[in-house]
């Protein structure tokens, strides 16, 4: 094969260009520490880099944003439930004290005020929010659990479900004694206070609408058929026979939200497939719970447009915390605390007020005896005093019974709160384990990304130096070749 000078020069120039290109690539690696500058330089490295970067971005989203946000949500929820638990513990202490000791008037006044504050505070704790999202309201994170302002322009029709075990056997005092100078001792003796047993259901709310308007008549449903219902007569707590309903099947006491049942109704409900009460309420105080967070209900506002709500259930707000792994961060208010505790507080407060009412009547009689400001015989007023003392003893006995019921209710409520707290704790622990695993994965993927994308600085220096030597050698060799030609030997 004949080799010409032109061929040698051409090959030498090609070698120089090849070495220069290699030197340029290695110089870029040396200065940037990146293996490639364009995907076309090494498609395999480029594809791996894209995959690793996508994985790292996802892991950072999970580890740096989703998991911390979920942990903060759960921590705030646990803090709210811890506050509720502390309130229930304090209430339990008061109920124990009341059940085992006859408190003085001043102590009962203080307890009534304390219980009222506790009732408001319990649901204020559950009204907590995190970053503008309410924690215990399911998907309605923009709606507070309680009314932030009094509401008097929205009519709610509430459907409240019950179990047969929700029916309470209670004691009530029947008395019709007021001091009068014209009443004799025999009459006072005939009006002696007596205690009786009854059956009742406590609605979630008091001040029920419907006493003066048949349109809003409450209904107790005990089956799936339209005929399986009782229309409830609405009475006032001030009625003499509000609790002694006689032959009536069931009545609703408007002010207290108590449904008093006859014995026949009680027996009938024992085998009922379901128990529901439909009733209306249009006035809510600040701090009262919105019905839509606990019950099926409809609401009609000033615009007369009805809104239908279903009781929140299975409304799980989930965060994706890893590849194909989600965790529920929220807890529903109706899952961790029901209305029984509020009903129990109202029961005790109402009974304290009954005791105070009798005490005031007794003090009035004692004052008249002390000052002699009565016109009847001494026997008459002393009999009135005796009967009033008997009535007070009975009312105090009922109050102690309600304190005992309060102990049971708060204990059950604490068990429910503790269960919800334990569930939150297990979820938080899972998040901690997930966070640790994500950190490990993030470290591993960052290492793989670094190995895939970057060159070792020592190798870059060595390779660059070798390329530079080769480049200089090609220049030197080409210079020697180019010096000689055929003309030099003619």
Coordinates of C-alpha atoms in Angstrom, one line a residue:
X1 CA 0.0 0.0 0.0
X2 CA 1.4 3.4 -1.0
X3 CA 1.5 6.0 1.8
X4 CA 1.8 9.5 0.7
X5 CA 2.8 12.6 2.7
X6 CA -0.7 13.9 2.4
X7 CA -2.1 10.8 4.1
X8 CA 0.5 11.0 6.9
X9 CA -0.4 14.7 7.5
X10 CA -4.1 14.0 7.4
X11 CA -3.8 11.1 9.9
X12 CA -1.6 13.3 12.1
X13 CA -4.2 16.1 12.1
X14 CA -7.0 13.6 12.9
X15 CA -5.0 12.3 15.8
X16 CA -4.4 15.8 17.1
X17 CA -8.1 16.7 16.8
X18 CA -9.1 13.4 18.6
X19 CA -6.6 14.1 21.4
X20 CA -7.8 17.7 21.6
X21 CA -11.5 16.6 21.9
X22 CA -10.5 14.1 24.6
X23 CA -8.5 16.7 26.3
X24 CA -11.5 19.1 26.1
X25 CA -13.8 16.5 27.6
X26 CA -11.5 15.7 30.4
X27 CA -10.9 19.4 31.1
X28 CA -14.6 19.9 31.4
X29 CA -14.8 16.9 33.8
X30 CA -11.9 18.3 35.8
X31 CA -13.4 21.8 36.1
X32 CA -17.1 20.7 36.7
X33 CA -16.5 17.2 38.2
X34 CA -19.4 16.0 36.1
X35 CA -19.0 13.0 33.9
X36 CA -21.1 14.4 31.0
X37 CA -22.2 17.8 29.9
X38 CA -24.8 16.6 27.4
X39 CA -26.9 13.4 27.3
X40 CA -25.5 12.5 24.0
X41 CA -22.0 12.0 25.6
X42 CA -23.2 9.0 27.6
X43 CA -27.0 8.1 27.3
X44 CA -26.7 5.5 30.0
X45 CA -25.3 7.9 32.6
X46 CA -28.0 10.5 31.5
X47 CA -30.9 8.0 32.0
X48 CA -29.6 6.8 35.3
X49 CA -29.2 10.4 36.4
X50 CA -32.8 11.3 35.6
X51 CA -34.1 8.2 37.5
X52 CA -31.9 9.0 40.5
X53 CA -32.9 12.7 40.5
X54 CA -36.6 11.8 40.3
X55 CA -36.2 9.4 43.2
X56 CA -34.3 11.9 45.3
X57 CA -37.0 14.6 44.6
X58 CA -39.7 12.2 45.7
X59 CA -37.9 11.1 48.8
X60 CA -37.2 14.8 49.8
X61 CA -40.9 15.5 49.3
X62 CA -41.8 12.6 51.6
X63 CA -39.0 13.1 54.2
X64 CA -38.8 16.9 54.3
X65 CA -42.4 17.9 53.8
X66 CA -45.1 15.2 54.0
X67 CA -43.8 13.3 57.0
X68 CA -43.0 16.5 59.1
X69 CA -46.5 17.9 58.2
X70 CA -48.2 14.6 59.2
X71 CA -46.2 14.5 62.5
X72 CA -47.2 18.0 63.3
X73 CA -50.9 17.3 62.6
X74 CA -50.8 14.2 64.9
X75 CA -48.8 16.1 67.6
X76 CA -51.4 18.9 67.7
X77 CA -54.2 16.3 67.8
X78 CA -52.5 14.5 70.7
X79 CA -52.0 17.8 72.5
X80 CA -55.7 18.6 72.2
X81 CA -56.7 15.1 73.4
X82 CA -54.3 15.4 76.3
X83 CA -56.0 18.6 77.4
X84 CA -59.4 16.9 77.2
X85 CA -58.1 14.0 79.3
X86 CA -56.9 16.5 82.0
X87 CA -60.3 18.1 82.1
X88 CA -62.0 14.7 82.4
X89 CA -59.6 13.7 85.2
X90 CA -60.4 16.9 87.1
X91 CA -64.2 16.3 86.6
X92 CA -63.8 12.8 87.8
X93 CA -62.2 14.1 91.0
X94 CA -65.1 16.5 91.6
X95 CA -67.7 13.8 90.9
X96 CA -65.9 11.4 93.4
X97 CA -66.0 14.2 96.0
X98 CA -69.7 14.9 95.4
X99 CA -70.7 11.2 95.3
X100 CA -69.0 10.5 98.7
X101 CA -69.8 13.8 100.5
X102 CA -72.7 16.2 100.9
X103 CA -71.1 19.4 99.6
X104 CA -71.9 22.8 101.2
X105 CA -73.9 25.4 99.3
X106 CA -70.8 27.5 98.4
X107 CA -69.0 24.4 97.2
X108 CA -71.9 23.4 95.0
X109 CA -72.0 26.9 93.5
X110 CA -68.3 26.7 92.7
X111 CA -68.7 23.2 91.3
X112 CA -71.6 24.4 89.0
X113 CA -69.5 27.2 87.7
X114 CA -66.5 24.9 87.2
X115 CA -68.5 22.3 85.4
X116 CA -70.0 24.9 83.1
X117 CA -66.5 26.1 82.2
X118 CA -65.3 22.5 81.7
X119 CA -68.2 21.8 79.4
X120 CA -67.2 24.8 77.2
X121 CA -63.5 24.0 77.4
X122 CA -63.8 20.3 76.4
X123 CA -65.0 21.2 72.9
X124 CA -62.9 24.2 72.6
X125 CA -59.9 21.8 72.9
X126 CA -61.5 19.7 70.1
X127 CA -61.9 22.9 68.1
X128 CA -58.2 23.1 67.7
X129 CA -56.7 23.8 64.2
X130 CA -53.4 23.2 62.5
X131 CA -52.3 25.6 59.8
X132 CA -55.8 26.9 59.4
X133 CA -57.3 23.3 59.1
X134 CA -59.6 22.1 61.9
X135 CA -58.3 18.8 63.3
X136 CA -61.4 17.0 64.3
X137 CA -63.9 17.8 61.6
X138 CA -63.1 15.2 58.9
X139 CA -63.1 16.5 55.4
X140 CA -64.7 19.8 56.5
X141 CA -61.3 21.2 57.6
X142 CA -62.6 24.7 56.9
X143 CA -65.6 24.4 59.3
X144 CA -65.1 24.8 63.0
X145 CA -66.3 22.1 65.4
X146 CA -68.2 24.6 67.5
X147 CA -70.1 27.8 66.7
X148 CA -67.7 30.7 67.0
X149 CA -70.6 33.1 67.4
X150 CA -74.2 32.7 68.6
X151 CA -76.4 31.4 65.8
X152 CA -80.1 32.3 65.8
X153 CA -81.0 32.4 62.1
X154 CA -80.4 28.8 61.1
X155 CA -82.9 26.0 61.7
X156 CA -81.5 22.5 62.1
X157 CA -83.5 19.3 61.9
X158 CA -81.4 16.8 63.7
X159 CA -81.6 13.0 63.6
X160 CA -80.0 11.6 66.7
X161 CA -79.4 7.8 66.9
X162 CA -79.5 5.9 70.2
X163 CA -78.9 2.5 71.5
X164 CA -81.1 0.8 74.1
X165 CA -78.3 1.0 76.5
X166 CA -78.4 4.8 76.3
X167 CA -81.8 4.8 78.1
X168 CA -81.1 5.7 81.7
X169 CA -82.9 4.7 84.8
X170 CA -83.1 7.8 86.9
X171 CA -84.5 9.0 90.2
X172 CA -86.6 12.2 90.5
X173 CA -88.3 13.9 93.4
X174 CA -91.9 14.7 93.2
X175 CA -92.8 17.6 95.5
X176 CA -95.4 20.4 95.6
X177 CA -94.5 22.2 98.8
X178 CA -94.3 26.0 99.2
X179 CA -94.8 27.7 102.5
X180 CA -98.0 29.6 102.9
X181 CA -99.4 31.1 106.2
X182 CA -102.8 29.6 105.3
X183 CA -101.6 26.0 104.9
X184 CA -102.0 23.6 107.8
X185 CA -99.6 21.0 109.1
X186 CA -101.9 18.2 107.8
X187 CA -101.7 19.8 104.3
X188 CA -97.9 19.9 104.4
X189 CA -97.8 16.3 105.5
X190 CA -100.0 15.3 102.5
X191 CA -97.6 17.1 100.2
X192 CA -94.6 15.2 101.5
X193 CA -91.9 14.9 98.8
X194 CA -91.4 11.4 97.4
X195 CA -88.7 9.9 95.1
X196 CA -89.6 7.9 92.1
X197 CA -87.8 5.9 89.3
X198 CA -88.2 6.7 85.7
X199 CA -86.6 6.1 82.2
X200 CA -85.1 8.8 80.0
X201 CA -83.0 9.6 77.0
X202 CA -80.8 12.7 76.9
X203 CA -80.7 14.6 73.7
X204 CA -77.4 16.2 72.7
X205 CA -78.9 19.6 72.9
X206 CA -81.3 21.5 75.2
X207 CA -83.7 24.3 74.5
X208 CA -85.5 22.3 71.8
X209 CA -87.9 24.0 69.4
X210 CA -91.5 22.8 69.2
X211 CA -93.5 23.5 72.3
X212 CA -95.6 26.2 70.7
X213 CA -95.5 25.1 67.1
X214 CA -96.7 21.7 65.9
X215 CA -94.7 22.1 62.7
X216 CA -91.6 21.3 64.7
X217 CA -93.0 18.4 66.7
X218 CA -90.2 16.0 67.7
X219 CA -90.6 12.3 66.7
X220 CA -89.1 9.1 68.3
X221 CA -88.6 6.4 65.6
X222 CA -88.2 2.8 66.7
X223 CA -88.3 0.9 63.4
X224 CA -87.9 1.0 59.7
X225 CA -91.6 1.4 58.9
X226 CA -93.2 4.8 58.7
X227 CA -95.7 3.8 61.4
X228 CA -93.0 2.8 63.9
X229 CA -92.9 6.2 65.6
X230 CA -94.0 8.2 68.6
X231 CA -94.9 11.9 68.4
X232 CA -93.3 13.5 71.5
X233 CA -95.3 16.0 73.5
X234 CA -93.1 18.9 74.4
X235 CA -93.5 20.1 78.0
X236 CA -91.7 22.6 80.2
X237 CA -89.3 21.7 83.0
X238 CA -91.4 24.0 85.2
X239 CA -94.5 21.8 84.8
X240 CA -95.4 20.0 88.0
X241 CA -95.6 16.6 86.3
X242 CA -92.8 17.1 83.8
X243 CA -91.1 13.9 85.0
X244 CA -94.2 12.0 86.2
X245 CA -95.8 11.5 82.8
X246 CA -98.5 9.1 83.9
X247 CA -100.2 7.3 81.0
X248 CA -98.3 9.2 78.3
X249 CA -95.9 7.1 76.2
X250 CA -93.1 9.7 76.0
X251 CA -92.6 13.4 76.5
X252 CA -89.7 15.8 75.7
X253 CA -88.8 18.4 78.3
X254 CA -88.0 21.4 76.1
X255 CA -85.4 23.2 78.3
X256 CA -83.3 20.2 79.3
X257 CA -83.6 18.0 76.2
X258 CA -84.7 15.0 78.2
X259 CA -87.1 12.5 76.8
X260 CA -89.1 10.8 79.6
X261 CA -90.3 7.3 78.7
X262 CA -93.1 5.3 80.3
X263 CA -92.4 1.8 81.4
X264 CA -94.3 0.3 78.5
X265 CA -92.3 2.5 76.0
X266 CA -89.1 1.4 77.7
X267 CA -90.0 -2.3 77.3
X268 CA -91.0 -1.7 73.7
X269 CA -87.7 -0.1 72.8
X270 CA -85.8 -3.0 74.3
X271 CA -86.4 -5.0 71.1
X272 CA -86.5 -2.1 68.7
X273 CA -84.2 -2.5 65.6
X274 CA -83.2 1.1 65.9
X275 CA -83.9 4.2 68.0
X276 CA -83.8 7.6 66.5
X277 CA -85.2 11.0 67.5
X278 CA -85.9 13.8 65.0
X279 CA -86.1 17.2 66.6
X280 CA -85.5 20.9 65.7
X281 CA -83.3 23.5 67.1
X282 CA -82.6 27.1 65.9
X283 CA -80.7 28.8 68.7
X284 CA -77.1 27.9 69.5
X285 CA -74.8 29.6 71.9
X286 CA -71.2 30.4 71.2
X287 CA -69.1 27.3 71.9
X288 CA -71.9 24.8 71.2
X289 CA -71.0 22.0 68.8
X290 CA -72.3 22.2 65.2
X291 CA -74.8 19.4 64.7
X292 CA -73.3 18.5 61.3
X293 CA -70.2 17.1 62.9
X294 CA -72.0 14.6 65.0
X295 CA -75.4 13.8 63.4
X296 CA -77.4 13.4 60.2
X297 CA -79.2 16.7 59.8
X298 CA -80.5 19.4 57.6
X299 CA -80.0 23.2 58.0
X300 CA -82.1 26.0 56.6
X301 CA -80.6 29.4 56.8
X302 CA -82.0 32.9 56.1
X303 CA -82.0 32.2 52.4
X304 CA -84.4 29.3 52.9
X305 CA -82.0 27.0 51.0
X306 CA -81.8 23.6 52.9
X307 CA -78.5 22.0 53.3
X308 CA -78.2 18.3 54.0
X309 CA -75.4 16.9 56.2
X310 CA -74.4 13.3 57.0
X311 CA -72.7 12.3 60.2
X312 CA -68.9 12.2 59.4
X313 CA -67.6 8.7 59.3
X314 CA -64.6 7.1 57.6
X315 CA -63.4 10.6 56.6
X316 CA -59.7 9.8 56.6
X317 CA -57.3 12.5 55.6
X318 CA -54.2 10.6 54.4
X319 CA -50.7 11.7 53.7
X320 CA -48.5 9.8 51.2
X321 CA -45.3 9.3 53.2
X322 CA -43.4 6.9 51.0
X323 CA -43.7 5.0 47.7
X324 CA -47.2 3.5 47.8
X325 CA -47.5 4.1 51.5
X326 CA -50.1 6.4 53.1
X327 CA -51.0 7.2 56.7
X328 CA -54.2 8.7 58.2
X329 CA -53.4 11.8 60.2
X330 CA -56.8 13.0 61.4
X331 CA -59.2 11.8 64.2
X332 CA -62.9 12.5 64.1
X333 CA -64.5 14.3 67.1
X334 CA -67.4 11.8 67.1
X335 CA -65.0 8.9 67.3
X336 CA -63.0 10.1 70.3
X337 CA -65.7 11.8 72.4
X338 CA -69.5 11.6 72.4
X339 CA -72.2 13.8 73.8
X340 CA -72.8 11.7 76.9
X341 CA -70.3 13.6 78.9
X342 CA -72.0 16.9 78.1
X343 CA -75.4 15.5 78.9
X344 CA -74.0 14.2 82.3
X345 CA -72.6 17.7 83.1
X346 CA -76.0 19.3 82.3
X347 CA -77.8 16.7 84.4
X348 CA -75.6 17.5 87.4
X349 CA -75.9 21.3 86.9
X350 CA -79.7 21.0 86.6
X351 CA -79.8 18.9 89.8
X352 CA -77.6 21.4 91.7
X353 CA -80.0 24.1 90.7
X354 CA -82.9 22.0 92.1
X355 CA -81.1 21.5 95.4
X356 CA -80.4 25.2 95.6
X357 CA -84.0 26.0 94.9
X358 CA -85.1 23.8 97.8
X359 CA -82.4 25.3 100.0
X360 CA -83.6 28.8 99.3
X361 CA -87.2 27.8 100.3
X362 CA -85.9 26.2 103.5
X363 CA -83.8 29.2 104.3
X364 CA -86.9 31.4 103.9
X365 CA -88.8 29.2 106.3
X366 CA -86.0 29.2 108.8
X367 CA -85.7 33.0 108.6
X368 CA -89.4 33.4 109.3
X369 CA -89.1 31.0 112.3
X370 CA -86.1 32.9 113.6
X371 CA -87.7 36.4 113.2
X372 CA -91.3 35.3 114.1
X373 CA -92.6 36.7 110.8
X374 CA -95.4 34.2 110.3
X375 CA -99.1 34.2 111.1
X376 CA -99.9 30.5 111.1
X377 CA -99.3 28.2 114.1
X378 CA -95.9 27.1 115.1
X379 CA -96.9 23.5 114.5
X380 CA -97.8 24.4 110.9
X381 CA -94.6 26.1 110.1
X382 CA -92.5 23.5 111.8
X383 CA -94.2 20.8 109.8
X384 CA -93.5 22.8 106.7
X385 CA -89.8 23.0 107.7
X386 CA -89.7 19.2 108.4
X387 CA -91.2 18.4 105.0
X388 CA -88.8 20.9 103.3
X389 CA -85.9 19.3 105.0
X390 CA -87.1 15.9 103.8
X391 CA -87.4 17.3 100.2
X392 CA -83.9 18.7 100.5
X393 CA -82.5 15.3 101.7
X394 CA -84.2 13.6 98.7
X395 CA -82.8 16.1 96.2
X396 CA -79.3 15.8 97.7
X397 CA -79.6 12.0 97.4
X398 CA -80.5 12.3 93.7
X399 CA -77.6 14.7 93.3
X400 CA -75.2 12.2 94.8
X401 CA -76.6 9.5 92.5
X402 CA -75.9 11.8 89.5
X403 CA -72.4 12.3 90.7
X404 CA -72.0 8.6 90.7
X405 CA -73.3 8.4 87.1
X406 CA -70.8 11.2 86.3
X407 CA -67.9 9.0 87.5
X408 CA -69.0 6.2 85.2
X409 CA -69.5 8.6 82.2
X410 CA -66.1 10.4 82.7
X411 CA -64.3 7.1 83.1
X412 CA -65.9 5.8 79.8
X413 CA -65.1 9.1 78.1
X414 CA -61.5 8.9 79.2
X415 CA -61.3 5.3 77.9
X416 CA -62.4 6.6 74.5
X417 CA -60.0 9.5 74.6
X418 CA -57.1 7.2 75.7
X419 CA -58.0 4.8 72.9
X420 CA -57.8 7.6 70.3
X421 CA -54.6 8.9 71.9
X422 CA -53.0 5.4 71.7
X423 CA -54.0 5.1 68.1
X424 CA -52.4 8.5 67.4
X425 CA -49.3 7.4 69.2
X426 CA -49.0 4.2 67.1
X427 CA -49.3 6.3 63.9
X428 CA -46.7 8.8 65.2
X429 CA -44.3 5.9 65.9
X430 CA -44.9 4.6 62.3
X431 CA -44.1 8.0 61.0
X432 CA -40.8 8.1 63.0
X433 CA -39.8 4.7 61.6
X434 CA -40.8 5.8 58.1
X435 CA -38.8 9.1 58.5
X436 CA -35.7 7.1 59.5
X437 CA -36.1 4.8 56.5
X438 CA -36.6 7.7 54.2
X439 CA -33.4 9.3 55.5
X440 CA -31.5 6.1 54.8
X441 CA -33.0 5.8 51.3
X442 CA -32.3 9.5 50.6
X443 CA -28.7 9.0 51.6
X444 CA -28.3 5.9 49.4
X445 CA -29.9 7.6 46.4
X446 CA -27.8 10.7 46.8
X447 CA -24.7 8.5 46.9
X448 CA -25.7 6.6 43.8
X449 CA -26.5 9.9 42.1
X450 CA -23.1 11.3 43.0
X451 CA -21.3 8.2 41.8
X452 CA -23.3 8.2 38.5
X453 CA -22.9 12.0 37.8
X454 CA -19.5 13.0 39.2
X455 CA -16.0 12.0 38.6
X456 CA -13.4 11.5 41.3
X457 CA -11.1 14.6 41.4
X458 CA -8.0 12.4 41.6
X459 CA -9.0 10.4 38.6
X460 CA -9.9 13.6 36.7
X461 CA -6.5 15.0 37.4
X462 CA -4.7 11.9 36.3
X463 CA -6.8 11.5 33.2
X464 CA -6.5 15.1 32.2
X465 CA -2.7 14.9 32.7
X466 CA -2.5 11.8 30.6
X467 CA -4.6 13.4 27.9
X468 CA -2.5 16.5 27.9
X469 CA 0.7 14.4 27.5
X470 CA -0.9 12.5 24.6
X471 CA -2.0 15.7 23.0
X472 CA 1.5 17.3 23.3
X473 CA 3.1 14.1 22.0
X474 CA 0.8 14.1 18.9
X475 CA 1.7 17.7 18.3
X476 CA 5.5 16.9 18.6
X477 CA 5.2 13.8 16.3
X478 CA 3.2 15.8 13.7
X479 CA 5.8 18.6 13.8
X480 CA 8.6 16.1 13.0
X481 CA 6.5 14.5 10.2
X482 CA 5.6 17.8 8.7
X483 CA 9.2 19.0 8.6
X484 CA 10.3 16.5 5.9
X485 CA 9.0 16.2 2.3
X486 CA 10.3 14.7 -1.1
X487 CA 11.6 18.1 -2.1
X488 CA 14.1 18.0 0.8
X489 CA 15.8 15.1 -1.0
X490 CA 15.8 16.2 -4.6

